[in-house]
Amino acid sequence: MSALVRAELLKMRTVALPGWLLLTTLAFVLLSVLLTILTAGMPNAPLQRDDPQMLARAVASASAGNTLVLVLGILTLTQEFRFGTATPSFLVSPRRSHVLSAKLVAVSLAGLVFALLSVVFALAVSAVTIAARGDTLTFDRTVVEVLLGVGLCLLLYGPIGVGVGALIRNQIAAVVAALVWTFVVEQLLVGLLPEVGRWTPGGAASAVLQLGDLATTRGTLLPVWAGALLLVAYALVLSGVGARLTLQRDLT
Amino acid sequence: MSTTLVFDHLTKRFGETTAVEDLSATVRPGRVTGFLGPNGAGKTTSLRMLLGLVRPTSGTASFDGRPYAELTDPVRQVGTLLEATGFHPGRRARDHLAVLAVAARLPRRRPEEVLELVGLTDAARRKVGDFSLGMRQRLGLAAALLGDPPVLVLDEPANGLDPQGIRWLRTFLRGLAAEGRTVLVSSHVLPEVEQTADDVLVLARGRLVRTGTLAELGAGAATGTTVRSPDAARLVELLTRAGLPGSWTSADEVRVDAPPERVGELAAQHGVVLHRLTPTAGGLEDVFFQLTGEART
Ligand SMILES: Nc1ncnc2c1ncn2[C@@H]1O[C@H](COP(=O)(O)OP(=O)(O)O)[C@@H](O)[C@H]1O
Ligand SMILES: [Mg+2]
């Protein structure tokens, strides 16, 4: 089992795409940190320049990689079918569910790496920018909680992608479906039907991220622990269904 | 370390198409077995069923009695090469093998060793996307050899190889069989395996139409005759009546699936003049085409 996980990690490290996804993640983090800090104090901005939560709000941007980790999870599976590497993978391990489990673990670990780098990067950029502007820089428990939330979120989002990929083997279809879901369906649900929206993966992720007592939507979201459990459940149910339905198909 | 492969009443249907029908055969160790048949005959489907990648509609396939999925350490027991497509184009050749070696808990130096065996050492750090078809076949073969397995299952390994490559492959496969391994090689081109295979399984439209040694297959080949006569039409009539239908190859020449002695005797009995009577040469390929129902070229 651990051999299969190591093989999955090696698969990710020996192609260019995960590296690009990581760079894109860091670019998103940078943009979103700068946007939060530099707009503070402007009319209509949610944040004032002397807000003690400035740092916490800024580093919350480190969760920007959510979607990219989701895509990473999808690709670890769909690429195998796109390039036909599923054949050697399943020849090495004829129990296909073992390959799937190894992918779930490997993608979680990759998510942790994304989270760690995002957090360090967000902290550094935030601290430097806030200090340069002479704004309030408070490093307190809230910041730590936000960062933990980010880590948990990225850890749990990749496996959901693996589940999506197991269910929809076509790469483009799977990625498009995930993006439309994340950026359109979930946004609408969370906005229009918060009672339903909080049960979506995005809603669950927001629940996990509210760790820092930052969420303005608090009350409509699930508690942190429930959000985390819900994310795990999504990953397991999607992969389980994918493993039963799609993954067992003939490989011709 | 010898392993016997058994196909036992294997059948696979894809919707309306019957790709493989009731295939039963035994593949023995220490020999190269050619798995022959034209494109679409069902070779790939049969091999993929043998390897647990395609689920049979009915029947089983096994290695010393165990299905592939139940082998404890499949990479060390069975080496496989299936089509030249199973590579990520952006991954280096050595990394492709390293991934498999890690997953199968093989020693870290194995990828380098097998790359050397197939003559790809210099290309180890190149991306597979830049490889020619022949290089991909060699890389596929390297992957098959990773676990130093007693069984090799190779689907059209000669595809994309140049003549030197095919000769190299021939020597290589003979060497593997001489070490006592079981080697099953598919091909849709008979000459590719003609000098390599000991045994043959001939598949046509999903059905096994011939099994045996290559020599036995060849023995059936000497029966053809080409006969030239100024009265060829009458000769054809006589032959047909004798249950030996012939086919015209030119205005005065006929090809018959019977030995020259038989044709000559028949002509003499009826006083038909013959200008030429030749046993047909190059028989193996003819037998192959006859068996598989393909037109002669
Ligand atoms: N996934 C599939 N779906 C439908 N038909 C298939 C599939 N795979 C193979 N076939 C059909 O099965 C038959 C045998 O194909 P194949 O095993 O690839 O033959 P070969 O390898 O001898 O060329 C062909 O008619 C082919 O079209
Ligand atoms: Mg084929």
Coordinates of C-alpha atoms and ligand atoms in Angstrom, one line a residue:
Chain A
M1 CA 0.0 0.0 0.0
S2 CA 2.7 2.5 1.0
A3 CA 4.5 1.5 -2.2
L4 CA 1.5 2.5 -4.3
V5 CA 1.3 5.8 -2.4
R6 CA 5.0 6.5 -3.1
A7 CA 4.4 5.6 -6.8
E8 CA 1.6 8.1 -7.0
L9 CA 3.7 10.8 -5.4
L10 CA 6.4 10.0 -7.9
K11 CA 3.9 10.2 -10.8
M12 CA 3.0 13.7 -9.7
R13 CA 6.7 14.8 -9.3
T14 CA 7.7 13.5 -12.7
V15 CA 5.4 15.5 -14.9
A16 CA 5.2 19.3 -15.2
L17 CA 1.5 19.9 -14.5
P18 CA 1.4 19.7 -10.7
G19 CA 4.3 22.2 -10.6
W20 CA 2.3 24.6 -12.8
L21 CA -0.8 24.2 -10.6
L22 CA 1.4 25.0 -7.5
L23 CA 2.7 28.2 -9.2
T24 CA -0.8 29.2 -10.2
T25 CA -1.9 28.7 -6.7
L26 CA 0.8 30.9 -5.4
A27 CA -0.1 33.5 -8.0
F28 CA -3.7 33.5 -6.8
V29 CA -2.6 33.8 -3.2
L30 CA -0.4 36.8 -4.0
L31 CA -3.2 38.5 -5.9
S32 CA -5.8 37.9 -3.3
V33 CA -3.5 38.9 -0.4
L34 CA -2.6 42.2 -2.1
L35 CA -6.2 42.9 -3.0
T36 CA -7.3 42.4 0.6
I37 CA -4.6 44.6 2.1
L38 CA -4.4 47.3 -0.5
T39 CA -8.1 47.9 -0.7
A40 CA -8.4 48.3 3.1
G41 CA -9.7 51.7 4.1
M42 CA -11.2 52.5 0.7
P43 CA -14.9 53.3 0.6
N44 CA -17.0 50.2 0.8
A45 CA -14.1 48.0 1.6
P46 CA -14.9 45.4 4.3
L47 CA -11.7 46.1 6.1
Q48 CA -10.4 49.2 7.8
R49 CA -6.6 50.0 7.9
D50 CA -6.5 49.8 11.7
D51 CA -8.5 46.5 11.9
P52 CA -6.7 44.2 14.3
Q53 CA -7.8 41.3 12.1
M54 CA -6.0 42.6 9.1
L55 CA -3.3 39.9 9.1
A56 CA -5.8 37.1 9.7
R57 CA -8.0 38.4 6.8
A58 CA -5.1 38.6 4.5
V59 CA -3.6 35.2 5.2
A60 CA -7.1 33.7 4.7
S61 CA -6.3 34.2 1.1
A62 CA -4.0 31.2 1.3
S63 CA -7.1 29.1 0.7
A64 CA -7.1 30.3 -2.9
G65 CA -5.5 27.0 -4.0
N66 CA -8.7 25.1 -3.2
T67 CA -9.9 24.8 -6.7
L68 CA -6.4 24.0 -8.0
V69 CA -5.9 21.2 -5.6
L70 CA -9.4 20.0 -6.7
V71 CA -8.1 20.0 -10.3
L72 CA -4.9 18.2 -9.3
G73 CA -7.1 15.5 -7.7
I74 CA -9.2 15.2 -10.9
L75 CA -6.1 15.0 -13.1
T76 CA -4.3 12.3 -11.2
L77 CA -7.1 10.0 -12.3
T78 CA -8.2 11.3 -15.7
Q79 CA -4.7 11.6 -17.0
E80 CA -4.3 7.8 -16.5
F81 CA -7.2 7.2 -18.9
R82 CA -6.2 10.0 -21.3
F83 CA -2.7 8.7 -21.8
G84 CA -3.3 5.0 -21.3
T85 CA -1.1 4.8 -18.2
A86 CA -4.1 3.2 -16.4
T87 CA -3.1 0.0 -18.1
P88 CA 0.4 -0.3 -16.5
S89 CA -1.0 1.1 -13.2
F90 CA -3.7 -1.6 -13.1
L91 CA -1.2 -4.3 -14.2
V92 CA 1.0 -3.5 -11.3
S93 CA -2.0 -3.5 -8.9
P94 CA -4.9 -5.5 -10.4
R95 CA -7.0 -4.4 -7.4
R96 CA -8.1 -1.1 -8.9
S97 CA -9.5 0.2 -5.6
H98 CA -6.0 0.0 -4.1
V99 CA -4.7 2.3 -6.8
L100 CA -7.6 4.7 -6.0
S101 CA -6.9 4.6 -2.3
A102 CA -3.2 5.3 -3.0
K103 CA -4.3 8.3 -5.1
L104 CA -6.5 9.6 -2.3
V105 CA -3.6 9.5 0.2
A106 CA -1.1 10.9 -2.2
V107 CA -3.3 13.8 -3.3
S108 CA -4.0 14.7 0.4
L109 CA -0.3 14.8 1.0
A110 CA 0.2 17.0 -2.1
G111 CA -2.6 19.2 -0.8
L112 CA -0.7 19.6 2.4
V113 CA 2.4 20.7 0.5
F114 CA 0.3 23.2 -1.4
A115 CA -1.2 24.4 1.9
L116 CA 2.2 24.8 3.6
L117 CA 3.7 26.8 0.7
S118 CA 0.6 28.9 0.3
V119 CA 0.5 29.7 4.1
V120 CA 4.2 30.6 4.3
F121 CA 3.9 32.7 1.1
A122 CA 0.7 34.4 2.3
L123 CA 2.2 35.2 5.7
A124 CA 5.4 36.6 4.2
V125 CA 3.6 38.8 1.6
S126 CA 1.0 40.0 4.1
A127 CA 3.5 40.9 6.8
V128 CA 5.7 42.8 4.4
T129 CA 2.8 44.6 2.7
I130 CA 1.1 45.5 5.9
A131 CA 4.3 46.7 7.5
A132 CA 5.2 48.7 4.5
R133 CA 1.9 50.5 4.6
G134 CA 2.3 51.1 8.3
D135 CA -1.0 49.3 9.0
T136 CA -1.9 47.2 12.1
L137 CA 0.0 44.0 12.2
T138 CA -1.4 41.6 14.8
F139 CA -0.3 38.0 15.0
D140 CA -2.7 36.3 17.3
R141 CA -4.7 33.1 17.8
T142 CA -7.1 34.1 15.0
V143 CA -4.3 34.0 12.5
V144 CA -3.2 30.6 13.6
E145 CA -6.8 29.3 13.4
V146 CA -7.2 30.7 9.9
L147 CA -4.0 29.0 8.8
L148 CA -5.1 25.7 10.3
G149 CA -8.4 26.0 8.4
V150 CA -6.5 26.6 5.2
G151 CA -4.4 23.5 5.7
L152 CA -7.4 21.3 6.5
C153 CA -9.3 22.7 3.5
L154 CA -6.5 21.9 1.0
L155 CA -5.9 18.6 2.6
L156 CA -9.5 17.6 2.0
Y157 CA -10.2 19.1 -1.4
G158 CA -7.8 17.0 -3.5
P159 CA -9.5 13.7 -2.6
I160 CA -12.8 15.2 -3.7
G161 CA -11.1 15.8 -7.0
V162 CA -10.0 12.1 -7.1
G163 CA -13.6 11.1 -6.5
V164 CA -14.8 13.3 -9.4
G165 CA -12.1 11.9 -11.7
A166 CA -13.1 8.4 -10.7
L167 CA -16.7 9.2 -11.6
I168 CA -16.1 11.1 -14.8
R169 CA -13.1 9.6 -16.6
N170 CA -13.1 12.1 -19.4
Q171 CA -10.6 14.8 -18.4
I172 CA -12.2 17.8 -20.0
A173 CA -15.7 16.9 -18.9
A174 CA -14.5 16.3 -15.3
V175 CA -12.6 19.6 -15.0
V176 CA -15.3 21.6 -16.6
A177 CA -18.0 20.0 -14.5
A178 CA -15.9 20.7 -11.3
L179 CA -15.3 24.4 -12.3
V180 CA -18.9 25.0 -13.3
W181 CA -20.0 23.5 -10.0
T182 CA -17.5 25.5 -7.9
F183 CA -17.9 28.9 -9.6
V184 CA -21.5 28.8 -10.7
V185 CA -23.7 26.3 -9.0
E186 CA -22.2 26.6 -5.5
Q187 CA -22.1 30.4 -5.6
L188 CA -25.7 30.5 -6.5
L189 CA -26.7 28.0 -3.9
V190 CA -24.7 29.6 -1.1
G191 CA -26.2 33.0 -2.1
L192 CA -29.8 32.1 -2.8
L193 CA -30.4 29.0 -0.8
P194 CA -27.9 29.1 2.1
E195 CA -29.8 26.2 3.8
V196 CA -28.8 24.0 0.8
G197 CA -25.6 25.8 0.0
R198 CA -24.0 25.0 3.4
W199 CA -24.1 21.3 2.6
T200 CA -22.2 21.7 -0.7
P201 CA -18.4 21.0 -0.7
G202 CA -17.9 24.8 -1.1
G203 CA -20.1 25.4 1.9
A204 CA -18.3 22.8 3.9
A205 CA -15.0 24.5 2.9
S206 CA -16.3 27.8 4.1
A207 CA -17.3 26.2 7.3
V208 CA -13.8 24.9 7.8
L209 CA -12.3 28.3 7.0
Q210 CA -14.5 30.2 9.5
L211 CA -12.1 28.8 12.2
G212 CA -10.8 32.3 12.7
D213 CA -14.2 33.8 13.6
L214 CA -14.0 35.8 10.4
A215 CA -17.0 34.5 8.5
T216 CA -19.6 37.2 8.0
T217 CA -22.0 34.4 7.1
R218 CA -21.6 32.7 10.4
G219 CA -24.8 31.1 11.4
T220 CA -25.7 29.8 8.0
L221 CA -22.6 27.7 7.9
L222 CA -22.0 24.4 9.5
P223 CA -19.7 24.1 12.6
V224 CA -16.0 23.6 11.7
W225 CA -15.9 19.9 12.6
A226 CA -19.1 19.2 10.6
G227 CA -17.6 21.0 7.6
A228 CA -14.4 18.9 7.8
L229 CA -16.4 15.7 8.2
L230 CA -18.6 16.6 5.3
L231 CA -15.6 17.2 3.0
V232 CA -14.2 13.7 4.0
A233 CA -17.6 12.2 3.3
Y234 CA -17.8 13.8 -0.2
A235 CA -14.3 12.4 -1.1
L236 CA -15.2 9.0 0.2
V237 CA -18.7 8.8 -1.4
L238 CA -17.6 10.1 -4.8
S239 CA -14.5 7.8 -4.9
G240 CA -16.6 4.8 -3.6
V241 CA -19.2 5.3 -6.3
G242 CA -16.5 5.9 -8.9
A243 CA -14.7 2.8 -7.8
R244 CA -17.8 0.7 -8.2
L245 CA -19.3 2.2 -11.4
T246 CA -16.6 3.6 -13.6
L247 CA -13.3 2.2 -12.5
Q248 CA -14.2 -1.5 -13.0
R249 CA -15.0 -0.9 -16.6
D250 CA -13.1 -2.8 -19.3
L251 CA -9.8 -1.2 -20.2
T252 CA -9.5 -1.7 -24.0
Chain B
M1 CA 10.2 -20.9 -12.6
S2 CA 8.2 -22.2 -15.5
T3 CA 4.6 -21.1 -15.9
T4 CA 1.9 -22.4 -18.2
L5 CA -0.8 -20.1 -19.5
V6 CA -4.3 -21.4 -20.1
F7 CA -7.2 -19.8 -21.9
D8 CA -10.3 -21.7 -21.0
H9 CA -13.4 -21.1 -23.1
L10 CA -12.9 -17.4 -23.2
T11 CA -15.6 -15.3 -24.8
K12 CA -16.0 -11.6 -25.0
R13 CA -18.8 -9.6 -26.5
F14 CA -18.9 -5.9 -26.9
G15 CA -22.6 -5.2 -27.4
E16 CA -23.4 -6.8 -30.7
T17 CA -19.8 -7.5 -31.6
T18 CA -18.3 -10.8 -30.6
A19 CA -14.6 -10.0 -30.2
V20 CA -13.5 -13.4 -28.9
E21 CA -15.5 -16.6 -29.0
D22 CA -14.8 -19.7 -27.0
L23 CA -11.0 -19.5 -27.0
S24 CA -9.3 -22.4 -25.4
A25 CA -5.5 -22.8 -25.6
T26 CA -2.4 -23.7 -23.6
V27 CA 0.8 -21.7 -23.8
R28 CA 3.9 -23.6 -22.7
P29 CA 7.1 -22.5 -21.0
G30 CA 10.4 -22.6 -22.8
R31 CA 8.9 -21.8 -26.1
V32 CA 7.9 -18.7 -28.1
T33 CA 4.2 -18.9 -28.9
G34 CA 3.0 -16.7 -31.8
F35 CA -0.6 -15.4 -31.4
L36 CA -1.6 -14.7 -35.0
G37 CA -4.5 -13.2 -36.7
P38 CA -5.4 -10.2 -38.9
N39 CA -6.4 -6.9 -37.4
G40 CA -9.6 -7.2 -35.5
A41 CA -9.2 -10.9 -35.0
G42 CA -9.5 -10.5 -31.2
K43 CA -5.8 -10.8 -30.2
T44 CA -5.6 -7.7 -28.0
T45 CA -9.0 -8.4 -26.4
S46 CA -7.8 -12.0 -25.6
L47 CA -4.6 -10.7 -24.0
R48 CA -6.4 -8.0 -22.1
M49 CA -8.7 -10.6 -20.7
L50 CA -5.7 -12.8 -19.7
L51 CA -4.3 -9.8 -17.8
G52 CA -7.6 -8.9 -16.0
L53 CA -8.0 -5.6 -17.8
V54 CA -11.1 -6.7 -19.7
R55 CA -13.7 -8.8 -18.0
P56 CA -14.7 -11.9 -20.0
T57 CA -18.3 -12.4 -20.9
S58 CA -17.6 -16.0 -20.0
G59 CA -14.6 -18.3 -19.5
T60 CA -11.4 -17.8 -17.6
A61 CA -7.7 -17.4 -18.2
S62 CA -4.9 -18.3 -15.8
F63 CA -1.2 -18.6 -15.0
D64 CA -0.5 -22.0 -13.5
G65 CA -4.2 -22.1 -12.5
R66 CA -4.4 -18.6 -11.0
P67 CA -6.1 -15.6 -12.6
Y68 CA -3.9 -12.6 -13.1
A69 CA -5.8 -10.6 -10.4
E70 CA -4.8 -13.2 -7.8
L71 CA -1.1 -13.3 -8.5
T72 CA 0.7 -12.2 -5.4
D73 CA 3.4 -10.2 -7.2
P74 CA 2.2 -9.7 -10.8
V75 CA 5.1 -7.6 -12.0
R76 CA 7.6 -10.3 -11.0
Q77 CA 5.5 -13.1 -12.4
V78 CA 4.2 -11.7 -15.7
G79 CA 5.8 -9.1 -18.0
T80 CA 3.5 -7.3 -20.3
L81 CA 3.6 -5.0 -23.3
L82 CA 0.3 -3.7 -24.6
E83 CA 0.3 -1.2 -27.4
A84 CA 2.6 1.8 -27.5
T85 CA 0.2 4.2 -25.9
G86 CA 0.6 3.7 -22.1
F87 CA 3.0 6.5 -21.5
H88 CA 2.6 10.1 -20.2
P89 CA 4.3 12.1 -23.0
G90 CA 5.8 14.6 -20.6
R91 CA 7.5 12.0 -18.4
R92 CA 11.1 10.9 -18.9
A93 CA 11.6 7.3 -20.0
R94 CA 13.5 6.5 -16.8
D95 CA 10.8 8.0 -14.6
H96 CA 8.1 6.0 -16.3
L97 CA 10.0 2.9 -15.3
A98 CA 10.8 4.3 -11.9
V99 CA 7.1 4.8 -11.1
L100 CA 6.4 1.1 -12.0
A101 CA 9.5 -0.1 -10.0
V102 CA 8.4 1.8 -6.9
A103 CA 4.9 0.6 -7.1
A104 CA 6.1 -3.0 -7.5
R105 CA 8.8 -2.7 -4.8
L106 CA 11.6 -3.5 -7.2
P107 CA 15.2 -2.4 -6.6
R108 CA 15.9 1.2 -7.6
R109 CA 18.5 0.2 -10.1
R110 CA 16.1 -1.9 -12.2
P111 CA 15.0 0.9 -14.5
E112 CA 18.6 1.6 -15.6
E113 CA 19.2 -2.1 -16.1
V114 CA 16.3 -2.8 -18.3
L115 CA 16.9 0.4 -20.3
E116 CA 20.3 -1.0 -21.0
L117 CA 18.8 -4.4 -22.0
V118 CA 16.7 -2.8 -24.7
G119 CA 19.3 -0.3 -25.8
L120 CA 17.7 2.9 -24.5
T121 CA 20.3 4.0 -22.0
D122 CA 21.1 7.1 -24.0
A123 CA 17.5 8.1 -24.1
A124 CA 16.8 7.5 -20.4
R125 CA 16.4 11.2 -19.6
R126 CA 14.4 12.1 -22.6
K127 CA 10.6 12.6 -22.5
V128 CA 8.6 9.8 -23.9
G129 CA 6.6 12.3 -26.0
D130 CA 9.7 12.8 -28.2
F131 CA 10.2 9.0 -28.8
S132 CA 9.6 7.3 -32.1
L133 CA 7.2 4.4 -32.2
G134 CA 10.1 2.0 -32.2
M135 CA 11.6 3.6 -29.1
R136 CA 8.3 3.4 -27.4
Q137 CA 8.1 -0.3 -28.2
R138 CA 11.6 -0.8 -26.7
L139 CA 10.5 1.2 -23.6
G140 CA 7.4 -0.9 -23.3
L141 CA 9.6 -4.0 -23.5
A142 CA 11.8 -2.6 -20.8
A143 CA 8.8 -2.2 -18.6
A144 CA 7.8 -5.8 -19.3
L145 CA 11.2 -6.9 -18.2
L146 CA 11.3 -4.9 -15.0
G147 CA 10.3 -7.7 -12.7
D148 CA 12.5 -10.3 -14.5
P149 CA 9.3 -12.4 -14.9
P150 CA 9.0 -16.1 -16.1
V151 CA 6.2 -15.1 -18.4
L152 CA 6.1 -12.5 -21.1
V153 CA 2.9 -11.4 -22.8
L154 CA 3.6 -9.1 -25.7
D155 CA 1.0 -7.5 -28.0
E156 CA 2.4 -6.7 -31.4
P157 CA 5.9 -5.9 -30.1
A158 CA 7.3 -5.7 -33.6
N159 CA 5.0 -2.8 -34.5
G160 CA 7.1 0.3 -35.4
L161 CA 10.4 -1.5 -35.2
D162 CA 12.7 -1.2 -38.2
P163 CA 14.2 -4.4 -39.8
Q164 CA 17.2 -4.3 -37.5
G165 CA 14.8 -3.9 -34.6
I166 CA 12.7 -6.8 -35.6
R167 CA 15.8 -9.0 -36.0
W168 CA 17.0 -7.8 -32.5
L169 CA 13.6 -8.6 -31.1
R170 CA 13.7 -12.1 -32.6
T171 CA 17.0 -12.9 -31.0
F172 CA 15.9 -11.4 -27.8
L173 CA 12.7 -13.4 -27.6
R174 CA 14.5 -16.6 -28.5
G175 CA 16.9 -16.0 -25.7
L176 CA 14.1 -15.4 -23.2
A177 CA 12.4 -18.7 -24.2
A178 CA 15.8 -20.5 -24.1
E179 CA 16.0 -19.5 -20.4
G180 CA 12.8 -21.4 -19.8
R181 CA 10.4 -18.5 -19.9
T182 CA 6.9 -18.6 -21.4
V183 CA 6.7 -16.1 -24.2
L184 CA 3.4 -15.2 -25.9
V185 CA 3.7 -12.8 -28.8
S186 CA 0.9 -11.5 -30.9
S187 CA 1.2 -10.3 -34.5
H188 CA -0.9 -9.6 -37.5
V189 CA 2.1 -10.1 -39.8
L190 CA 3.2 -13.7 -40.1
P191 CA 6.8 -13.2 -41.3
E192 CA 7.5 -11.2 -38.1
V193 CA 7.1 -14.4 -36.0
E194 CA 7.9 -16.9 -38.7
Q195 CA 11.5 -17.3 -37.6
T196 CA 10.8 -16.7 -33.9
A197 CA 7.8 -18.8 -32.9
D198 CA 7.8 -22.5 -31.9
D199 CA 4.1 -22.8 -31.5
V200 CA 1.3 -20.8 -33.1
L201 CA -2.3 -20.0 -32.2
V202 CA -4.1 -18.6 -35.2
L203 CA -7.2 -16.5 -34.5
A204 CA -9.7 -15.3 -37.1
R205 CA -12.9 -13.4 -36.4
G206 CA -12.5 -14.2 -32.7
R207 CA -12.2 -17.9 -33.2
L208 CA -9.2 -20.1 -32.8
V209 CA -8.7 -21.7 -36.2
R210 CA -5.4 -23.5 -35.7
T211 CA -3.0 -24.5 -32.9
G212 CA 0.1 -26.4 -33.1
T213 CA 3.8 -26.0 -33.9
L214 CA 4.9 -23.7 -36.6
A215 CA 6.3 -26.7 -38.4
E216 CA 2.8 -28.4 -38.4
L217 CA 1.3 -25.2 -39.8
G218 CA 4.0 -25.2 -42.5
A219 CA 3.3 -28.9 -43.3
G220 CA -0.2 -28.0 -44.5
A221 CA 1.4 -25.5 -46.8
A222 CA 3.0 -27.8 -49.4
T223 CA -0.3 -28.9 -50.8
G224 CA -0.8 -26.1 -53.2
T225 CA -0.2 -26.4 -57.0
T226 CA -0.1 -24.0 -59.8
V227 CA -0.9 -25.6 -63.1
R228 CA -0.8 -24.2 -66.7
S229 CA -2.7 -25.8 -69.5
P230 CA -3.9 -24.8 -73.0
D231 CA -7.2 -26.4 -71.9
A232 CA -7.4 -24.9 -68.5
A233 CA -11.2 -24.6 -68.5
R234 CA -11.6 -28.3 -68.9
L235 CA -9.1 -29.0 -66.2
V236 CA -10.9 -26.7 -63.8
E237 CA -14.1 -28.6 -64.6
L238 CA -12.4 -31.9 -63.8
L239 CA -10.9 -30.6 -60.7
T240 CA -14.2 -29.2 -59.4
R241 CA -15.9 -32.5 -60.1
A242 CA -13.1 -34.2 -58.1
G243 CA -13.8 -31.8 -55.2
L244 CA -10.8 -29.7 -55.8
P245 CA -12.0 -26.2 -56.8
G246 CA -9.3 -24.1 -58.3
S247 CA -8.9 -20.4 -58.8
W248 CA -7.7 -18.7 -61.9
T249 CA -4.4 -16.8 -61.6
S250 CA -4.3 -15.9 -65.4
A251 CA -6.0 -16.9 -68.6
D252 CA -4.3 -20.3 -68.8
E253 CA -3.2 -20.8 -65.3
V254 CA -5.0 -22.2 -62.3
R255 CA -4.1 -22.5 -58.6
V256 CA -5.4 -25.6 -56.7
D257 CA -5.2 -26.6 -53.1
A258 CA -4.0 -30.1 -53.8
P259 CA -0.6 -31.7 -54.2
P260 CA 1.0 -31.7 -57.8
E261 CA 0.8 -35.5 -58.0
R262 CA -2.9 -35.5 -57.6
V263 CA -3.4 -32.8 -60.3
G264 CA -1.0 -34.5 -62.7
E265 CA -2.7 -37.9 -62.3
L266 CA -6.1 -36.4 -62.9
A267 CA -4.9 -34.6 -66.0
A268 CA -3.4 -37.8 -67.4
Q269 CA -6.5 -39.9 -66.8
H270 CA -8.5 -37.4 -68.9
G271 CA -5.8 -36.7 -71.4
V272 CA -5.5 -33.0 -70.6
V273 CA -2.3 -31.5 -71.8
L274 CA -0.2 -29.7 -69.2
H275 CA 2.4 -27.1 -69.9
R276 CA 3.5 -26.6 -66.4
L277 CA 2.9 -28.2 -62.9
T278 CA 4.5 -26.4 -59.9
P279 CA 4.1 -26.9 -56.2
T280 CA 3.2 -23.5 -54.7
A281 CA 6.1 -21.9 -52.8
G282 CA 6.0 -19.5 -49.8
G283 CA 3.3 -21.8 -48.4
L284 CA 3.2 -20.6 -44.7
E285 CA 1.8 -17.3 -45.6
D286 CA -0.8 -18.8 -47.9
V287 CA -1.9 -21.2 -45.1
F288 CA -2.2 -18.2 -42.8
F289 CA -4.3 -16.3 -45.3
Q290 CA -6.5 -19.4 -46.0
L291 CA -7.1 -19.9 -42.3
T292 CA -7.9 -16.4 -41.6
G293 CA -10.0 -16.0 -44.7
E294 CA -8.0 -13.0 -46.0
A295 CA -7.5 -12.4 -49.7
R296 CA -4.1 -13.3 -51.1
T297 CA -2.0 -10.4 -52.0
Ligands
LIG1 N1 -14.0 -1.5 -26.4 C1 -14.5 -2.0 -27.5 N2 -15.8 -1.8 -27.8 C2 -16.3 -2.4 -28.9 N3 -15.7 -3.2 -29.7 C3 -14.4 -3.5 -29.5 C4 -13.8 -2.9 -28.4 N4 -12.5 -3.4 -28.3 C5 -12.4 -4.2 -29.4 N5 -13.5 -4.3 -30.1 C6 -13.8 -5.1 -31.3 O1 -13.4 -6.4 -31.0 C7 -12.8 -7.0 -32.2 C8 -11.4 -7.5 -31.8 O2 -10.5 -6.4 -31.6 P1 -9.0 -6.6 -31.1 O3 -9.0 -7.5 -29.9 O4 -8.4 -5.3 -30.9 O5 -8.4 -7.3 -32.4 P2 -6.8 -7.5 -32.7 O6 -6.0 -7.1 -31.6 O7 -6.6 -8.9 -33.1 O8 -6.6 -6.5 -33.9 C9 -12.8 -5.9 -33.2 O9 -13.9 -6.1 -34.0 C10 -12.9 -4.7 -32.5 O10 -13.6 -3.7 -33.2
MG2 MG -4.5 -5.6 -31.4

